Tab-separated table of C-alpha atoms in Angstrom:
chain	number	residue	atom	x	y	z
A	1	MET	CA	20.718	65.618	178.120
A	2	PRO	CA	17.782	63.190	178.404
A	3	LEU	CA	18.491	59.492	178.093
A	4	LEU	CA	16.640	57.974	175.173
A	5	VAL	CA	15.909	54.267	175.155
A	6	LYS	CA	14.832	52.679	171.946
A	7	LEU	CA	12.252	50.008	172.633
A	8	PRO	CA	11.741	47.169	170.147
A	9	ARG	CA	8.645	47.620	168.041
A	10	PRO	CA	6.131	44.857	168.739
A	11	ARG	CA	5.482	42.669	165.777
A	12	GLY	CA	1.993	42.307	164.365
A	13	ARG	CA	2.083	38.533	164.750
A	14	THR	CA	2.683	38.887	168.498
A	15	TRP	CA	-0.375	41.101	168.895
A	16	VAL	CA	-2.556	38.862	166.762
A	17	ILE	CA	-1.623	35.776	168.775
A	18	GLY	CA	-1.537	37.598	172.105
A	19	VAL	CA	-5.134	38.845	172.016
A	20	PRO	CA	-6.734	35.346	171.839
A	21	TYR	CA	-4.325	34.064	174.478
A	22	LEU	CA	-5.270	36.957	176.760
A	23	TRP	CA	-8.956	36.261	176.159
A	24	LEU	CA	-8.542	32.558	176.970
A	25	THR	CA	-6.528	33.370	180.090
A	26	VAL	CA	-9.063	35.842	181.481
A	27	PHE	CA	-12.296	34.114	180.501
A	28	PHE	CA	-11.304	30.429	180.614
A	29	MET	CA	-8.150	29.767	182.600
A	30	LEU	CA	-8.958	32.042	185.558
A	31	PRO	CA	-12.546	30.756	185.984
A	32	PHE	CA	-11.250	27.201	185.672
A	33	LEU	CA	-8.639	27.833	188.390
A	34	ILE	CA	-11.339	29.311	190.628
A	35	LEU	CA	-13.470	26.193	190.074
A	36	LEU	CA	-10.462	23.995	190.834
A	37	ARG	CA	-9.760	25.942	194.026
A	38	ILE	CA	-13.373	25.610	195.215
A	39	SER	CA	-13.424	21.887	194.363
A	40	VAL	CA	-10.699	21.100	196.926
A	41	THR	CA	-12.093	23.376	199.653
A	42	ASN	CA	-13.359	22.060	202.968
A	43	LEU	CA	-16.584	23.923	203.710
A	44	GLY	CA	-16.273	23.505	207.459
A	45	ALA	CA	-18.816	24.792	209.923
A	46	SER	CA	-18.979	28.196	208.237
A	47	ILE	CA	-20.033	26.620	204.910
A	48	ASP	CA	-17.670	28.946	203.075
A	49	PRO	CA	-16.627	27.726	199.594
A	50	PHE	CA	-13.621	30.075	199.790
A	51	SER	CA	-12.306	28.801	203.107
A	52	PRO	CA	-8.498	29.129	203.323
A	53	LEU	CA	-6.479	26.166	202.130
A	54	LEU	CA	-3.268	27.229	203.910
A	55	PHE	CA	-2.996	27.530	207.689
A	56	TYR	CA	-0.382	27.340	210.453
A	57	GLN	CA	-0.434	24.467	212.920
A	58	ASP	CA	2.327	23.618	215.375
A	59	GLY	CA	4.533	26.222	213.725
A	60	LEU	CA	4.226	24.568	210.314
A	61	LEU	CA	2.517	25.849	207.196
A	62	GLN	CA	0.046	23.192	206.107
A	63	ILE	CA	-2.288	22.836	203.164
A	64	TRP	CA	-5.655	21.134	203.431
A	65	LEU	CA	-7.130	19.800	200.187
A	66	GLN	CA	-10.535	18.107	200.346
A	67	LEU	CA	-10.120	15.389	197.711
A	68	ASP	CA	-13.264	13.573	198.791
A	69	ASN	CA	-15.203	15.831	196.439
A	70	PHE	CA	-13.482	14.053	193.539
A	71	LEU	CA	-13.335	10.585	195.109
A	72	SER	CA	-17.089	10.595	195.728
A	73	ILE	CA	-17.656	10.929	191.977
A	74	PHE	CA	-15.920	7.633	191.216
A	75	GLY	CA	-16.697	5.591	194.333
A	76	THR	CA	-18.057	5.406	197.847
A	77	ARG	CA	-16.487	5.486	201.275
A	78	ALA	CA	-17.285	2.710	203.777
A	79	ASP	CA	-17.914	3.142	207.498
A	80	ASP	CA	-14.292	2.272	208.278
A	81	GLY	CA	-13.100	5.132	206.059
A	82	SER	CA	-11.910	2.979	203.165
A	83	TRP	CA	-12.755	4.057	199.617
A	84	ALA	CA	-13.900	1.685	196.905
A	85	PRO	CA	-14.762	2.395	193.253
A	86	ALA	CA	-18.460	2.195	192.477
A	87	TRP	CA	-20.940	3.144	189.762
A	88	THR	CA	-22.240	6.308	191.413
A	89	ILE	CA	-25.122	8.541	190.357
A	90	TYR	CA	-22.555	11.030	189.100
A	91	LEU	CA	-21.079	8.509	186.665
A	92	VAL	CA	-24.604	7.684	185.512
A	93	ALA	CA	-25.170	11.388	184.837
A	94	TYR	CA	-21.870	11.653	182.930
A	95	GLY	CA	-22.775	8.589	180.860
A	96	ASN	CA	-26.238	9.952	180.046
A	97	SER	CA	-24.804	13.346	179.105
A	98	LEU	CA	-22.258	11.798	176.734
A	99	LYS	CA	-24.886	9.478	175.250
A	100	TYR	CA	-27.445	12.203	174.563
A	101	ALA	CA	-24.763	14.618	173.334
A	102	ALA	CA	-23.428	12.008	170.884
A	103	ALA	CA	-26.954	11.193	169.669
A	104	THR	CA	-27.759	14.882	169.214
A	105	THR	CA	-24.518	15.431	167.292
A	106	ALA	CA	-25.181	12.471	164.979
A	107	ILE	CA	-28.771	13.536	164.247
A	108	ALA	CA	-27.741	17.167	163.736
A	109	LEU	CA	-25.072	16.006	161.276
A	110	LEU	CA	-27.556	13.880	159.317
A	111	ILE	CA	-29.992	16.793	159.124
A	112	GLY	CA	-27.515	19.639	158.836
A	113	TYR	CA	-25.270	18.231	156.087
A	114	PRO	CA	-27.991	18.204	153.377
A	115	PHE	CA	-29.063	21.702	154.484
A	116	ALA	CA	-25.512	23.032	154.257
A	117	TYR	CA	-24.898	21.274	150.939
A	118	PHE	CA	-28.085	22.708	149.453
A	119	ILE	CA	-27.225	26.253	150.586
A	120	ALA	CA	-23.642	25.972	149.290
A	121	ARG	CA	-24.823	24.761	145.864
A	122	SER	CA	-27.655	27.278	145.524
A	123	ARG	CA	-27.374	30.505	143.527
A	124	PRO	CA	-25.195	33.184	145.161
A	125	SER	CA	-28.122	35.607	145.170
A	126	VAL	CA	-30.238	33.182	147.225
A	127	ARG	CA	-27.605	32.164	149.791
A	128	PRO	CA	-28.000	35.221	152.098
A	129	VAL	CA	-31.742	34.554	152.403
A	130	LEU	CA	-31.195	30.865	153.166
A	131	LEU	CA	-28.513	31.676	155.747
A	132	MET	CA	-30.836	34.206	157.359
A	133	LEU	CA	-33.525	31.504	157.662
A	134	VAL	CA	-30.998	29.232	159.401
A	135	MET	CA	-30.057	31.983	161.872
A	136	LEU	CA	-33.617	33.263	162.324
A	137	PRO	CA	-34.296	31.187	165.493
A	138	PHE	CA	-31.464	33.043	167.257
A	139	TRP	CA	-33.599	36.177	167.126
A	140	THR	CA	-36.106	34.529	169.491
A	141	SER	CA	-35.577	33.847	173.178
A	142	PHE	CA	-34.051	30.460	173.921
A	143	LEU	CA	-36.630	29.724	176.633
A	144	LEU	CA	-39.549	30.700	174.408
A	145	ARG	CA	-38.395	28.253	171.757
A	146	ILE	CA	-38.184	25.421	174.289
A	147	TYR	CA	-41.598	26.268	175.751
A	148	ALA	CA	-43.009	26.250	172.217
A	149	TRP	CA	-41.941	22.621	171.893
A	150	LYS	CA	-43.786	21.855	175.138
A	151	GLY	CA	-46.948	23.198	173.522
A	152	LEU	CA	-46.310	21.106	170.411
A	153	LEU	CA	-45.497	17.821	172.170
A	154	ALA	CA	-47.877	17.928	175.156
A	155	ASP	CA	-50.527	15.206	175.545
A	156	TYR	CA	-53.179	17.616	174.279
A	157	GLY	CA	-50.803	19.867	172.402
A	158	ILE	CA	-50.911	20.905	168.774
A	159	LEU	CA	-49.434	17.691	167.373
A	160	ASN	CA	-51.619	15.282	169.359
A	161	ASN	CA	-54.773	17.351	168.749
A	162	THR	CA	-54.058	17.357	165.014
A	163	LEU	CA	-53.605	13.570	164.951
A	164	LEU	CA	-56.791	13.097	167.011
A	165	ALA	CA	-58.769	15.376	164.712
A	166	LEU	CA	-57.579	13.456	161.661
A	167	GLY	CA	-58.555	10.160	163.299
A	168	LEU	CA	-55.035	8.774	163.028
A	169	ILE	CA	-54.875	8.002	166.768
A	170	SER	CA	-57.537	7.250	169.374
A	171	ALA	CA	-55.597	8.487	172.410
A	172	PRO	CA	-52.819	11.047	172.864
A	173	ILE	CA	-49.307	9.772	172.284
A	174	GLU	CA	-46.913	10.403	175.156
A	175	MET	CA	-44.217	12.518	173.539
A	176	LEU	CA	-43.354	15.087	176.188
A	177	TYR	CA	-40.890	14.276	179.013
A	178	THR	CA	-39.297	11.438	177.074
A	179	ASP	CA	-35.962	10.786	175.420
A	180	VAL	CA	-37.492	11.672	172.055
A	181	SER	CA	-38.773	15.080	173.166
A	182	MET	CA	-35.424	15.951	174.725
A	183	LEU	CA	-33.492	14.923	171.613
A	184	VAL	CA	-35.923	16.864	169.410
A	185	GLY	CA	-35.377	19.997	171.474
A	186	MET	CA	-31.598	19.647	171.539
A	187	VAL	CA	-31.347	18.938	167.796
A	188	TYR	CA	-33.629	21.885	167.031
A	189	VAL	CA	-31.573	24.283	169.144
A	190	TYR	CA	-28.089	23.159	168.092
A	191	CYS	CA	-28.637	22.232	164.435
A	192	PRO	CA	-27.656	25.743	163.196
A	193	PHE	CA	-24.289	25.270	164.913
A	194	MET	CA	-23.773	22.263	162.657
A	195	ILE	CA	-25.073	23.862	159.458
A	196	LEU	CA	-23.000	27.054	159.522
A	197	PRO	CA	-19.495	25.455	159.769
A	198	LEU	CA	-20.450	22.887	157.138
A	199	TYR	CA	-21.691	25.611	154.802
A	200	ALA	CA	-18.526	27.672	155.303
A	201	ASN	CA	-16.478	24.623	154.316
A	202	LEU	CA	-18.629	23.368	151.426
A	203	VAL	CA	-19.030	26.765	149.752
A	204	LYS	CA	-15.243	26.988	149.280
A	205	MET	CA	-14.925	23.556	147.670
A	206	ASP	CA	-13.712	23.486	144.070
A	207	VAL	CA	-16.581	21.956	142.062
A	208	ARG	CA	-14.185	21.247	139.191
A	209	LEU	CA	-13.022	18.213	141.167
A	210	LEU	CA	-16.527	16.756	140.904
A	211	GLU	CA	-16.689	17.579	137.202
A	212	ALA	CA	-13.395	15.757	136.670
A	213	ALA	CA	-14.708	12.743	138.583
A	214	TYR	CA	-17.863	12.670	136.449
A	215	ASP	CA	-15.758	12.848	133.270
A	216	LEU	CA	-13.854	9.787	134.486
A	217	GLY	CA	-17.098	7.844	134.875
A	218	THR	CA	-17.692	8.167	138.634
A	219	THR	CA	-21.282	7.955	139.854
A	220	PRO	CA	-22.701	10.968	141.746
A	221	PHE	CA	-22.903	9.058	145.030
A	222	LYS	CA	-19.325	7.775	144.743
A	223	ALA	CA	-18.064	11.262	143.880
A	224	PHE	CA	-19.917	12.666	146.876
A	225	TRP	CA	-18.544	10.006	149.231
A	226	LEU	CA	-14.950	10.040	147.973
A	227	ILE	CA	-14.539	13.756	147.206
A	228	THR	CA	-17.119	15.979	148.907
A	229	VAL	CA	-17.187	14.263	152.293
A	230	PRO	CA	-13.374	14.085	152.756
A	231	LEU	CA	-12.984	17.715	151.672
A	232	SER	CA	-15.661	18.768	154.180
A	233	ARG	CA	-14.011	16.944	157.078
A	234	ALA	CA	-12.933	20.191	158.739
A	235	GLY	CA	-16.525	21.450	158.710
A	236	ILE	CA	-17.816	18.147	160.098
A	237	VAL	CA	-15.312	18.233	162.967
A	238	ALA	CA	-15.987	21.913	163.750
A	239	GLY	CA	-19.767	21.474	163.643
A	240	SER	CA	-19.640	18.310	165.753
A	241	MET	CA	-17.593	20.078	168.432
A	242	LEU	CA	-19.907	23.088	168.441
A	243	VAL	CA	-22.867	20.763	169.009
A	244	PHE	CA	-21.355	18.080	171.249
A	245	ILE	CA	-19.590	20.319	173.774
A	246	PRO	CA	-22.596	22.447	174.882
A	247	CYS	CA	-24.896	19.405	174.759
A	248	VAL	CA	-22.809	17.606	177.390
A	249	GLY	CA	-23.486	20.316	179.977
A	250	GLU	CA	-27.010	21.213	178.805
A	251	PHE	CA	-29.400	21.993	181.667
A	252	VAL	CA	-32.444	23.884	180.394
A	253	ILE	CA	-33.627	21.477	177.677
A	254	PRO	CA	-33.422	18.281	179.804
A	255	SER	CA	-35.213	20.100	182.640
A	256	LEU	CA	-38.096	21.338	180.458
A	257	LEU	CA	-38.453	18.542	177.898
A	258	GLY	CA	-36.766	15.533	179.511
A	259	GLY	CA	-38.295	13.158	182.009
A	260	ALA	CA	-37.245	12.174	185.499
A	261	ASP	CA	-35.039	9.392	184.112
A	262	ASN	CA	-33.081	11.792	181.873
A	263	LEU	CA	-30.462	12.549	184.509
A	264	MET	CA	-27.715	14.683	182.992
A	265	ILE	CA	-24.679	16.227	184.595
A	266	GLY	CA	-25.929	19.795	184.168
A	267	ARG	CA	-28.927	19.054	186.385
A	268	VAL	CA	-26.740	17.282	188.948
A	269	VAL	CA	-24.386	20.279	189.175
A	270	TRP	CA	-27.385	22.587	189.643
A	271	ASP	CA	-28.793	20.415	192.441
A	272	GLU	CA	-25.441	20.173	194.227
A	273	MET	CA	-24.865	23.940	194.085
A	274	PHE	CA	-28.326	25.390	194.710
A	275	SER	CA	-30.282	22.606	196.435
A	276	ALA	CA	-27.601	20.896	198.528
A	277	ASN	CA	-25.502	24.101	198.764
A	278	ASN	CA	-22.416	21.947	198.243
A	279	TRP	CA	-20.274	24.229	196.101
A	280	PRO	CA	-17.078	22.111	196.301
A	281	ARG	CA	-18.905	19.009	195.024
A	282	ALA	CA	-20.518	21.017	192.206
A	283	ALA	CA	-17.137	22.531	191.301
A	284	ALA	CA	-15.507	19.076	191.284
A	285	LEU	CA	-18.218	17.777	188.955
A	286	SER	CA	-17.650	20.760	186.659
A	287	VAL	CA	-13.861	20.282	186.632
A	288	VAL	CA	-14.219	16.601	185.718
A	289	MET	CA	-16.715	17.499	182.987
A	290	ILE	CA	-14.322	20.087	181.509
A	291	LEU	CA	-11.427	17.615	181.572
A	292	LEU	CA	-13.688	14.938	180.092
A	293	ILE	CA	-14.139	17.180	177.052
A	294	LEU	CA	-10.774	18.919	176.751
A	295	VAL	CA	-8.438	15.946	177.205
A	296	PRO	CA	-9.865	13.897	174.284
A	297	MET	CA	-9.908	17.069	172.169
A	298	ALA	CA	-6.237	17.731	172.949
A	299	ILE	CA	-5.285	14.121	172.168
A	300	HIS	CA	-7.210	14.260	168.891
A	301	SER	CA	-5.640	17.581	167.944
A	302	ARG	CA	-2.149	16.278	168.707
A	303	SER	CA	-2.685	13.069	166.756
A	304	SER	CA	-4.177	14.991	163.813
A	305	HIS	CA	-1.120	17.261	163.549
A	306	PRO	CA	1.867	15.048	164.459
A	307	SER	CA	4.318	17.087	162.379
A	308	ALA	CA	3.396	20.312	164.174
A	309	SER	CA	3.848	18.754	167.603
A	310	GLN	CA	7.218	17.259	166.571
A	311	GLY	CA	8.340	20.623	165.210
A	312	ARG	CA	7.927	22.235	168.608
């Protein structure tokens, strides 16, 4: 007689939660661990980024971690071998990346919030068309859109030629390869990532709250500031993260629109990996950049939901 074993039926909640966890493990955690492993590798004479970390010596199993790849980010090593903290070029690149990412996020929020508010308050029959116009740039190649801005902002590009023809300027204005051109390109590319989360949040807001505020004598601006903005906080946070995080590691836009002084960490990682062929240093820079983003996000998430963290 065959032995029958009754297995517990998996619950739907387990599958729903398990699929995202599996996705994060395969496509985030494993690549991150590979980066971490390369970042502590000693290239040696073979220049192999996957050189073994474990080896036998004198009958003992030893591990060799090259931590200089991380120490060189935050300081320099003297001739006698001592290490001292210093303001290295890598810290300059991190600072520039955070500065430009924060500026891009702020400008995208100032531009994207009115757009999202207008779409959310428009007629339901018009909203699909307006949303399609917001997403329309995604149908064009990313590189083509950036090159189009080069043609617009060049010394004798469309914008300067138009101003010269109108007699508003006597010589071309230097707009390309500056901070302004880089910020314009980054805001243009990432502004839809700010608009869409804001729209999704604002369209669900109960407008009866505003009507009640108006009945109580509140001015439109005060009602907007005290009711609409707080209720759209989730959309502001989501949009800001969707813009800020990719802007920190942006490489293409600073390379095509930014100048030589616009040193950002994405360009430094590229140079270390493909020009200097120093994969461990590039991996260490990437690991620090990931931690620089994830750690503040985790602290913010934990502080925003203290009851949930205490319940665990």
